């Protein structure tokens, strides 16, 4: 297949799979298969930069960082919505509409979930995405085109040819799972977690460096256009179906409601559904379906008359702030936790709430003895919304972050520009316990039976003080734990035994070294190949590894400079714990350094399979023969590539020789 055709075929396939995944929620290939196609496109485009087009899926990855955001004036203002909270409010909204229109018959409405994210406008010119902007104050927003392009759910080109300019509006948001993962990473790198999906979406989009946005799991739902009349649609429901046809994700819970009864029923249905959704919604938007009626109803100053946002009743309550506890995490981060007079919030008793960090304490100006408004959204940890200042009588006491660790009394430090205060004593008992809990947890070595409760007991009893103690546990000690017996003790010992040769990367993650998450640990494993080599790591070696930065390197070196850490590793080896490399070394894969070009058809396996094998074995694929090429694989009916290879004196392999090289037996 000619090169240009292959490139456009790859783009077509990649766009199709993105559409199936993000818009239709029905993927047909695995992530790995997608990555292979994507890599092939990247390779071909790298060899032929002149063939790169702005709507190629490869063009999502980032672009150069900006120094500031440009302003964008919205041709048609992006309005806000009025709120309704009860069924009565909904009825009043509908009555106002009938009165305004002087109409008595039923009016059809469209109901849509109200996403908790950030409103954006996407501009498509002749089908091509040319601009993205935030809502801003409704009139002027920020230009975030490069950031918007990184969101895989947003098509770079519409799926149907469409002349002229189309301004599409919708919500960028983050799914709960994506948010949880992001917050884990935030904590791991010493940054404060995002309090809710809206902050996370806004914080991710408003990044001057689009490469950061690209790493954030952002999604998108379209809910309208700036000027519906130009679409030829007569109503909102028809418009949403057009947007879906154009390839934009449209929320599947959208309904056309012929009567007001359908609207209120829909609200109750959505209220029930909301907690089973993978993303947060904070209500439902009701819109008059007909664009002709919308036009007649018009807008008030900031919101249209034809739409309203029905907010779900927030699960809130007031109570008293009795005390603030300071908890010390695995990496020494000190988190303030509010101790509250127990109160029922939406049917659940709440006596603690997270305060995230010191900045949050300050921002909310909380004082001991305050009456506070608390809320519980979905399954998230309850939080304090604000202190009710009117209820103060002067006896309230301001709250200070401790200057020493509440557990080990070591002085604590809040580094410049960081939100998190930390205890930097690596031997702090609180950190040691958290490290032990992490070591055996699912995120660590995943030792069945040794969950959080068990580790807490073992630590308190002084049976397990450090990681090696886990591997010298005796049956008698385990049997005596609360709720344990002979059988559970035996099972736990077997689980411990089974983890004595963990993959090196897993083991490094389990140690809980700051900034060493799964990815970094994987890089360390393939670079060092053994624990002994890792222990002797030098700064220069660490910095050589692509993907390991200053912070991680510094943290690893600090760990390796700690006598007690080294002693612990030595004791583990004495106890028969031998982490082993499971990933091939980056340098000794059989085809490392090979740059392979295929020419002519292969009989025994498909070209794609062959390429996949080469890549798996560490080789690179190129499309044309150049000086860099090391091997040319000649199948049947070869062409000019073979001639070129011969001219340049490259190694030419027959299919049989190639198969022997990749060790796939001949059919
Ligand atoms: S319609 C004039 N539809 O809610 C119509 N907005 O308070 C204005 N939102 O800024 C927007 N889901 O960020 C509309 N299905 C939906 C929505 C939605 C979320 C947000 C949007 C807007 C805010 C209005």
XYZ file of C-alpha atoms and ligand atoms in Angstrom:
691
model
C 0.000 0.000 0.000
C 1.443 3.410 -0.834
C 2.638 5.288 2.178
C 0.134 8.130 2.027
C -2.682 5.652 1.796
C -1.410 3.734 4.830
C -1.127 6.950 6.828
C -4.655 7.986 5.990
C -5.891 4.456 6.689
C -4.210 4.536 10.113
C -5.764 7.917 10.873
C -9.162 6.658 9.818
C -8.833 3.571 12.024
C -7.549 5.520 15.020
C -10.363 8.085 14.744
C -12.887 5.291 14.402
C -11.603 3.547 17.531
C -11.578 6.802 19.533
C -15.141 7.404 18.456
C -16.180 3.879 19.432
C -14.478 4.247 22.800
C -15.325 7.771 23.887
C -18.543 8.574 22.074
C -20.278 5.242 21.642
C -18.811 3.660 24.771
C -18.297 0.463 22.753
C -14.589 -0.216 22.127
C -13.750 -3.127 19.821
C -9.956 -3.294 20.273
C -7.707 -3.361 23.326
C -5.627 -0.398 24.477
C -2.531 -2.316 23.396
C -3.802 -2.771 19.857
C -4.698 0.917 19.708
C -1.207 1.839 20.896
C 0.353 -0.268 18.134
C -1.627 1.508 15.423
C -0.787 4.835 17.024
C 2.907 3.996 17.172
C 2.910 2.995 13.530
C 1.363 6.344 12.606
C 3.933 8.191 14.726
C 6.753 6.277 13.045
C 5.484 6.973 9.552
C 4.901 10.635 10.302
C 8.350 10.948 11.868
C 9.861 9.695 8.623
C 7.612 11.951 6.554
C 6.952 15.160 8.460
C 5.564 16.665 5.268
C 2.607 14.285 5.494
C 1.569 15.390 9.013
C -1.839 17.085 8.959
C -3.444 19.168 11.720
C -6.274 16.673 12.210
C -3.977 13.657 12.566
C -4.481 11.849 15.900
C -0.745 12.287 16.441
C -1.314 16.021 16.805
C -3.073 15.680 20.152
C 0.001 15.177 22.290
C 0.843 18.664 23.355
C 2.624 21.387 21.472
C 4.797 24.073 22.977
C 3.951 25.531 26.397
C 2.359 28.993 26.440
C 3.515 31.921 28.540
C -0.028 33.191 29.080
C -3.547 32.544 27.837
C -4.911 34.760 25.079
C -8.395 36.161 25.520
C -11.301 35.174 23.322
C -14.483 37.171 22.990
C -17.462 34.864 22.554
C -19.477 36.021 19.527
C -22.612 34.880 21.306
C -22.339 35.128 25.110
C -22.106 31.880 27.055
C -24.946 32.228 29.519
C -25.399 30.717 32.898
C -28.514 28.956 34.245
C -30.974 29.784 36.979
C -31.358 27.195 39.683
C -34.345 25.187 40.849
C -34.174 22.957 43.918
C -37.589 21.357 44.320
C -40.415 19.937 42.235
C -42.351 23.135 43.050
C -39.521 25.177 41.537
C -39.772 23.072 38.370
C -43.530 23.602 38.163
C -43.075 27.353 38.695
C -40.483 27.425 35.877
C -42.938 25.705 33.501
C -45.778 27.998 34.491
C -43.665 31.093 33.854
C -42.958 29.785 30.389
C -46.605 29.107 29.557
C -47.563 32.566 30.842
C -44.807 34.252 28.858
C -45.836 32.447 25.682
C -49.501 32.901 26.519
C -49.977 29.226 25.817
C -51.881 26.485 27.622
C -50.988 23.291 25.759
C -48.095 21.040 26.807
C -44.590 22.022 25.823
C -41.907 19.489 25.048
C -38.702 19.689 27.069
C -35.305 18.073 26.842
C -33.657 16.978 30.069
C -29.892 16.493 30.375
C -27.676 15.602 33.311
C -25.843 18.662 34.607
C -22.177 17.736 34.504
C -19.891 19.043 37.208
C -17.039 20.322 35.098
C -16.017 23.341 33.074
C -17.981 24.917 30.199
C -16.013 25.320 26.962
C -16.634 26.412 23.384
C -15.178 24.505 20.422
C -14.986 26.201 17.035
C -15.033 24.032 13.905
C -14.293 25.718 10.581
C -15.301 23.602 7.571
C -15.277 20.599 9.883
C -11.799 21.193 11.353
C -11.301 22.069 15.041
C -9.628 25.487 14.997
C -10.216 26.934 18.444
C -11.183 26.042 21.981
C -11.949 28.461 24.798
C -13.213 28.534 28.363
C -16.480 30.218 29.268
C -14.685 32.816 31.381
C -17.161 35.465 32.473
C -19.514 34.472 29.664
C -18.360 37.235 27.323
C -14.611 36.777 27.371
C -12.885 33.478 27.987
C -9.376 32.094 27.628
C -8.040 30.536 24.470
C -7.115 26.917 25.242
C -6.971 25.360 21.767
C -3.782 23.364 22.380
C -5.177 22.021 25.658
C -8.539 21.115 24.105
C -6.813 19.213 21.298
C -5.334 16.790 23.830
C -8.775 15.546 24.933
C -9.263 12.290 23.047
C -13.065 12.461 23.145
C -13.066 15.712 21.164
C -12.838 15.085 17.402
C -10.166 17.110 15.608
C -12.329 16.805 12.493
C -16.075 16.283 12.400
C -17.247 12.943 11.044
C -19.405 14.569 8.393
C -18.385 17.302 5.968
C -19.824 20.594 7.159
C -19.098 23.936 5.537
C -18.731 27.143 7.511
C -18.221 27.863 11.185
C -19.859 25.863 13.952
C -19.444 26.854 17.615
C -20.157 23.895 19.839
C -20.593 24.196 23.596
C -20.229 21.573 26.238
C -18.653 20.485 29.453
C -15.117 19.196 30.019
C -15.062 16.951 33.060
C -13.188 14.124 34.751
C -14.580 10.730 35.668
C -14.411 9.738 39.345
C -11.868 7.023 38.672
C -9.636 9.373 36.699
C -9.873 11.916 39.494
C -8.961 9.324 42.120
C -5.905 8.256 40.106
C -4.858 11.858 39.543
C -5.194 12.628 43.255
C -3.023 9.640 44.105
C -0.322 11.014 41.822
C -0.754 14.500 43.271
C -0.163 13.159 46.774
C 2.763 11.063 45.646
C 4.456 14.145 44.248
C 3.735 16.244 47.303
C 0.947 18.303 45.728
C -2.475 18.864 47.259
C -5.279 16.686 45.880
C -8.161 18.278 43.961
C -11.202 18.723 46.182
C -13.741 17.888 43.443
C -13.987 16.980 39.751
C -14.721 20.565 38.725
C -11.482 21.862 40.247
C -9.604 18.976 38.692
C -11.050 19.659 35.224
C -10.408 23.400 35.491
C -6.912 22.912 36.891
C -6.059 20.478 34.112
C -7.389 22.603 31.260
C -5.859 25.835 32.489
C -2.318 24.494 32.201
C -0.014 26.641 30.124
C 1.827 23.476 29.146
C -0.596 21.368 27.081
C 1.596 18.297 27.647
C 0.382 18.346 31.256
C -3.234 18.588 30.105
C -2.579 15.620 27.805
C -1.721 13.447 30.817
C -4.967 14.311 32.622
C -7.931 11.977 32.003
C -10.345 14.616 30.684
C -13.639 13.815 28.975
C -16.227 15.897 27.162
C -19.982 16.026 26.528
C -21.498 18.451 24.019
C -24.799 20.078 25.030
C -25.413 22.850 22.527
C -24.225 25.297 19.870
C -23.975 29.087 19.935
C -26.474 29.636 17.076
C -28.843 26.700 16.621
C -30.589 28.305 13.618
C -27.616 27.672 11.303
C -27.793 23.911 11.897
C -31.180 23.434 10.250
C -32.425 21.667 13.376
C -35.774 22.685 14.820
C -35.148 21.647 18.402
C -32.578 20.731 21.064
C -33.177 16.982 20.838
C -32.638 16.951 17.083
C -29.534 19.112 17.543
C -28.014 16.691 20.056
C -28.566 13.846 17.640
C -26.856 15.885 14.893
C -23.913 16.570 17.224
C -23.654 12.840 17.920
C -23.647 12.164 14.167
C -20.833 14.684 13.798
C -18.816 12.548 16.217
C -19.229 14.517 19.428
C -19.934 12.696 22.679
C -23.490 13.454 23.824
C -24.726 12.252 27.189
C -26.812 9.107 26.811
C -29.125 10.028 29.693
C -30.577 12.892 27.659
C -34.362 12.493 27.197
C -37.063 14.175 25.151
C -40.042 14.803 27.468
C -43.350 15.484 25.703
C -44.993 16.630 28.971
C -43.992 18.190 32.267
C -44.877 14.907 33.993
C -42.090 13.235 32.027
C -39.699 15.938 33.224
C -40.404 15.447 36.945
C -40.327 11.662 36.513
C -36.979 12.067 34.736
C -35.635 14.121 37.637
C -36.534 11.402 40.137
C -35.001 8.754 37.875
C -31.766 10.715 37.542
C -31.623 11.347 41.307
C -31.666 7.574 41.792
C -29.122 6.966 39.085
C -26.607 9.621 39.938
C -24.470 7.623 42.332
C -24.086 4.724 39.932
C -22.628 6.990 37.227
C -18.861 7.009 36.639
C -18.841 10.839 36.858
C -20.311 13.480 39.150
C -23.479 15.272 38.185
C -24.875 18.004 40.388
C -28.350 18.196 38.891
C -30.411 18.117 35.727
C -30.846 20.811 33.081
C -34.348 21.315 31.633
C -34.515 23.014 28.248
C -37.512 23.941 26.103
C -37.034 21.701 23.072
C -38.272 23.955 20.263
C -35.775 26.544 19.000
C -38.682 28.708 17.784
C -40.063 28.831 21.326
C -36.570 29.395 22.772
C -36.240 32.364 20.453
C -39.570 33.794 21.612
C -38.707 33.293 25.271
C -35.288 34.925 24.929
C -32.804 35.621 27.704
C -32.659 37.555 30.923
C -29.405 39.284 31.894
C -27.311 36.198 32.611
C -29.554 33.212 31.933
C -32.060 32.118 29.323
C -35.788 31.982 30.158
C -36.076 28.665 28.329
C -33.805 26.603 30.588
C -33.236 25.921 34.261
C -30.794 23.847 36.314
C -32.476 21.589 38.890
C -29.887 21.002 41.558
C -29.908 17.856 43.630
C -30.490 18.643 47.272
C -26.979 18.835 48.708
C -26.516 16.572 51.656
C -25.520 19.171 54.195
C -25.792 19.656 57.930
C -24.353 21.891 60.614
C -22.405 20.712 63.624
C -19.570 21.809 65.885
C -15.860 21.579 65.210
C -14.515 19.988 68.382
C -10.870 19.446 67.554
C -8.403 19.049 64.738
C -6.322 15.922 64.537
C -3.073 15.939 62.583
C -2.453 12.678 60.784
C 0.936 11.646 59.482
C 0.977 9.730 56.194
C 3.471 7.303 54.701
C 5.601 10.026 53.159
C 5.337 12.233 56.239
C 2.590 14.495 54.860
C 0.617 15.991 57.715
C -3.111 16.215 57.019
C -5.469 18.082 59.322
C -8.655 16.130 60.075
C -11.673 17.784 61.680
C -13.202 16.013 64.669
C -16.895 16.901 64.717
C -19.808 16.511 67.047
C -21.430 13.488 65.383
C -24.295 14.464 63.072
C -26.406 12.690 60.465
C -25.808 13.901 56.895
C -28.216 12.378 54.397
C -28.682 9.356 56.651
C -25.000 8.728 57.428
C -23.388 9.608 60.761
C -20.408 11.866 60.296
C -17.843 12.633 63.014
C -14.723 13.388 60.969
C -14.053 15.469 57.885
C -10.926 16.022 55.859
C -9.376 19.468 55.827
C -6.943 18.577 53.013
C -4.053 20.839 54.034
C -2.906 23.929 55.831
C -3.903 26.339 53.035
C -7.438 25.029 53.192
C -7.536 25.594 56.969
C -6.441 29.173 56.435
C -8.765 29.826 53.510
C -11.786 28.627 55.459
C -10.629 30.477 58.605
C -11.811 27.651 60.841
C -11.614 27.898 64.610
C -12.086 25.310 67.322
C -15.637 25.545 68.690
C -17.005 26.918 65.400
C -20.399 25.883 64.125
C -19.602 24.525 60.679
C -21.571 23.579 57.590
C -20.531 20.146 56.385
C -21.500 18.214 53.289
C -21.187 14.790 51.820
C -21.239 14.482 48.036
C -21.660 10.990 46.675
C -19.154 8.621 48.145
C -16.507 11.238 48.777
C -15.174 11.930 52.246
C -17.281 14.509 54.097
C -15.902 18.017 54.020
C -16.380 21.315 55.811
C -17.972 23.873 53.476
C -17.513 26.850 55.817
C -17.667 28.136 59.328
C -20.870 29.966 60.213
C -19.280 33.164 61.482
C -22.574 34.585 62.834
C -22.666 31.822 65.418
C -19.337 32.778 66.983
C -19.389 34.063 70.578
C -15.728 34.917 70.907
C -14.729 31.726 72.677
C -13.500 30.079 69.480
C -9.820 29.329 69.249
C -7.793 29.625 66.077
C -6.034 26.535 64.757
C -2.315 26.383 64.094
C -0.445 23.695 62.217
C 1.916 21.949 64.628
C 5.566 22.951 64.409
C 6.645 19.432 65.345
C 5.379 16.052 64.229
C 2.434 15.021 66.433
C 3.814 11.485 66.563
C 7.625 11.724 66.715
C 8.092 15.388 67.726
C 10.594 15.939 64.938
C 10.305 19.522 63.580
C 8.027 19.664 60.524
C 8.717 21.626 57.352
C 6.480 23.236 54.741
C 8.738 23.757 51.735
C 8.369 27.034 49.824
C 5.538 26.868 47.302
C 4.229 23.504 48.565
C 0.817 23.086 50.133
C 1.846 20.140 52.253
C 3.595 20.254 55.626
C 5.776 17.230 56.165
C 7.607 15.346 58.871
C 10.998 14.562 57.345
C 12.060 12.028 59.983
C 12.179 8.732 58.063
C 12.025 6.811 61.340
C 8.843 8.493 62.550
C 6.651 5.675 63.950
C 3.574 7.001 62.133
C 5.382 6.868 58.808
C 6.799 3.456 59.656
C 3.341 2.082 60.346
C 1.942 3.636 57.149
C 4.888 2.206 55.202
C 4.194 -1.244 56.625
C 0.521 -0.949 55.725
C 1.508 0.142 52.218
C 4.067 -2.664 51.871
C 1.518 -5.454 52.324
C -1.437 -3.625 50.703
C -2.738 -4.164 47.161
C -0.644 -1.207 45.995
C 2.441 -2.910 47.465
C 3.226 -6.639 47.540
C -0.456 -7.493 48.036
C 0.023 -10.038 50.805
C -3.353 -11.557 51.462
C -4.467 -11.514 55.092
C -2.075 -8.731 56.101
C -4.514 -5.855 55.668
C -4.524 -2.506 57.424
C -6.138 -3.712 60.664
C -3.754 -6.628 60.998
C -0.675 -4.492 60.397
C -1.875 -1.941 62.960
C -2.238 -4.674 65.571
C 1.134 -6.232 64.769
C 2.778 -2.811 64.964
C 1.116 -1.870 68.226
C 2.073 -5.190 69.805
C 5.645 -4.564 68.711
C 5.701 -7.792 66.703
C 6.286 -6.062 63.375
C 8.331 -2.873 63.606
C 9.936 -2.894 60.234
C 9.423 -4.571 56.848
C 11.780 -7.549 57.473
C 9.760 -8.511 60.572
C 6.932 -9.470 58.208
C 9.089 -12.264 56.815
C 9.988 -13.678 60.225
C 6.416 -13.757 61.515
C 5.545 -16.832 63.574
C 2.301 -18.731 63.470
C 1.821 -18.333 67.244
C 1.943 -14.539 67.026
C -0.599 -14.370 64.223
C -2.996 -16.789 65.891
C -3.292 -14.484 68.878
C -4.513 -11.533 66.823
C -8.101 -10.431 67.201
C -10.356 -12.560 65.013
C -7.525 -14.876 63.899
C -7.187 -18.642 64.219
C -4.883 -21.425 63.152
C -6.182 -21.564 59.579
C -5.965 -17.812 58.900
C -2.452 -17.734 60.396
C -1.345 -20.587 58.122
C -2.863 -18.878 55.089
C -1.110 -15.616 55.879
C 2.249 -17.383 56.296
C 1.767 -19.114 52.957
C 0.926 -15.748 51.347
C 4.096 -14.232 52.838
C 6.182 -17.156 51.601
C 4.714 -16.745 48.110
C 5.908 -13.142 47.982
C 9.540 -13.849 48.689
C 10.604 -13.400 45.067
C 8.565 -10.411 43.959
C 9.222 -8.639 40.670
C 11.848 -5.985 41.396
C 9.613 -3.115 40.254
C 6.731 -4.197 42.500
C 9.128 -4.524 45.401
C 10.450 -0.983 44.855
C 6.888 0.371 44.767
C 6.125 -1.519 47.973
C 9.092 0.085 49.757
C 7.220 3.362 49.454
C 10.138 5.558 48.383
C 8.753 9.000 47.619
C 8.206 9.675 43.899
C 8.714 5.999 43.052
C 5.370 4.895 41.672
C 4.678 2.011 39.363
C 6.076 3.661 36.229
C 9.310 4.865 37.808
C 9.781 1.487 39.483
C 9.312 -0.259 36.124
C 12.035 1.951 34.627
C 14.339 1.184 37.546
C 13.720 -2.533 37.143
C 14.551 -2.624 33.471
C 17.607 -0.442 33.981
C 19.174 -2.094 37.029
C 17.884 -5.664 36.677
C 18.793 -6.554 40.274
C 18.370 -5.184 43.768
C 22.145 -5.184 44.303
C 22.711 -3.012 41.253
C 19.886 -0.707 42.319
C 21.420 -0.307 45.784
C 24.645 0.907 44.177
C 22.854 3.367 41.876
C 24.763 6.568 41.210
C 23.165 9.880 40.447
C 24.543 9.869 36.900
C 23.052 6.421 36.262
C 19.640 7.485 37.506
C 19.662 10.642 35.409
C 20.488 8.574 32.343
C 17.135 6.823 32.565
C 14.600 8.430 30.271
C 11.551 9.256 32.399
C 13.311 9.656 35.741
C 13.561 13.271 36.832
C 15.497 15.252 39.422
C 12.922 14.776 42.159
C 12.695 11.016 41.869
C 16.486 10.675 41.574
C 17.050 12.812 44.677
C 14.499 10.825 46.648
C 16.029 7.478 45.585
C 19.543 8.632 46.489
C 18.303 9.855 49.843
C 16.769 6.449 50.475
C 19.959 4.661 49.447
C 22.067 6.913 51.669
C 20.052 5.907 54.718
C 21.993 3.325 56.770
C 18.840 1.885 58.228
C 17.249 1.453 54.822
C 20.291 -0.465 53.611
C 20.295 -2.581 56.741
C 16.643 -3.356 56.138
C 17.398 -4.502 52.585
C 20.272 -6.667 53.839
C 18.023 -8.249 56.459
C 15.422 -8.978 53.813
C 18.023 -10.849 51.774
C 19.051 -12.826 54.845
C 15.413 -13.765 55.297
C 15.316 -15.096 51.740
C 13.563 -12.209 50.055
C 15.007 -11.913 46.566
C 13.272 -9.491 44.231
C 13.970 -10.430 40.637
C 13.784 -8.608 37.337
C 10.878 -9.762 35.198
C 11.245 -7.087 32.567
C 13.910 -7.542 29.970
C 16.729 -5.082 30.200
C 16.244 -2.122 27.927
C 19.608 -2.871 26.332
C 19.625 -6.578 25.933
C 16.449 -7.245 24.043
C 17.410 -9.403 21.053
C 16.641 -6.743 18.435
C 17.844 -3.662 20.345
C 19.488 -1.295 17.902
C 17.812 -2.884 14.853
C 16.059 -0.553 12.438
C 14.017 -2.832 10.221
C 12.352 -2.124 6.883
C 9.900 -4.563 5.296
C 9.501 -4.897 1.579
C 7.254 -7.300 -0.299
C 4.558 -9.541 1.166
C 5.290 -12.123 3.856
C 3.791 -15.577 3.503
C 3.973 -16.860 7.079
C 2.569 -13.958 9.050
C 0.962 -10.599 8.454
C 3.034 -7.455 8.124
C 1.392 -6.092 11.289
C 2.273 -9.178 13.292
C 5.820 -9.090 12.020
C 6.198 -5.449 12.990
C 4.692 -6.135 16.374
C 7.222 -8.899 17.009
C 10.127 -6.676 15.989
C 8.972 -3.961 18.366
C 8.423 -6.434 21.186
C 11.976 -7.605 20.733
C 13.302 -4.067 21.027
C 13.693 -3.209 17.346
C 12.404 -0.196 15.477
C 10.390 -0.183 12.290
C 11.039 2.261 9.487
C 9.089 2.718 6.295
C 11.915 3.528 3.926
C 15.509 2.467 3.544
C 17.938 5.105 4.780
C 21.451 5.181 6.243
C 19.905 4.389 9.627
C 18.339 1.152 8.403
C 20.114 -1.944 9.707
C 18.040 -4.788 8.201
C 15.731 -5.133 5.237
C 13.293 -8.031 5.239
C 12.535 -9.069 1.681
C 9.279 -10.931 1.131
C 7.645 -11.736 -2.180
C 7.385 -9.164 -4.980
C 9.881 -6.719 -3.604
C 10.391 -3.338 -5.204
C 12.683 -0.354 -5.163
C 13.416 -0.670 -1.439
C 15.426 -3.799 -2.039
C 17.475 -2.065 -4.704
C 18.161 0.823 -2.365
C 19.112 -1.579 0.433
C 21.586 -3.316 -1.841
C 23.050 0.020 -2.904
C 23.542 1.078 0.701
C 24.967 -2.311 1.589
C 22.317 -3.180 4.187
C 21.719 -6.655 5.590
C 18.945 -8.260 3.582
C 17.061 -11.150 5.151
C 14.663 -13.560 3.517
C 11.409 -14.321 5.279
C 12.831 -17.601 6.584
C 15.889 -15.877 7.990
C 13.713 -13.216 9.533
C 11.477 -15.824 11.186
C 14.505 -17.539 12.639
C 15.645 -14.183 13.942
C 12.378 -13.583 15.754
C 12.186 -17.294 16.654
C 8.714 -17.866 15.251
C 8.760 -21.380 13.840
C 7.985 -21.695 10.160
C 4.418 -22.774 9.483
S -26.724 24.679 29.050
C -27.812 28.797 28.056
N -26.492 22.113 29.605
O -23.946 24.563 33.859
C -27.439 27.407 28.386
N -25.177 23.663 30.855
O -25.019 27.197 35.129
C -26.311 27.333 29.310
N -23.703 22.635 32.512
O -21.909 27.040 32.462
C -25.692 26.033 29.476
N -24.240 20.541 32.089
O -20.982 24.675 32.641
C -26.090 23.361 29.905
N -26.365 19.821 29.978
C -25.963 21.067 30.269
C -24.987 21.338 31.269
C -24.632 22.651 31.539
C -23.493 21.358 32.812
C -23.032 23.773 33.167
C -22.323 24.679 32.224
C -22.885 26.057 32.453
C -23.540 25.912 33.788
C -24.755 26.815 33.851
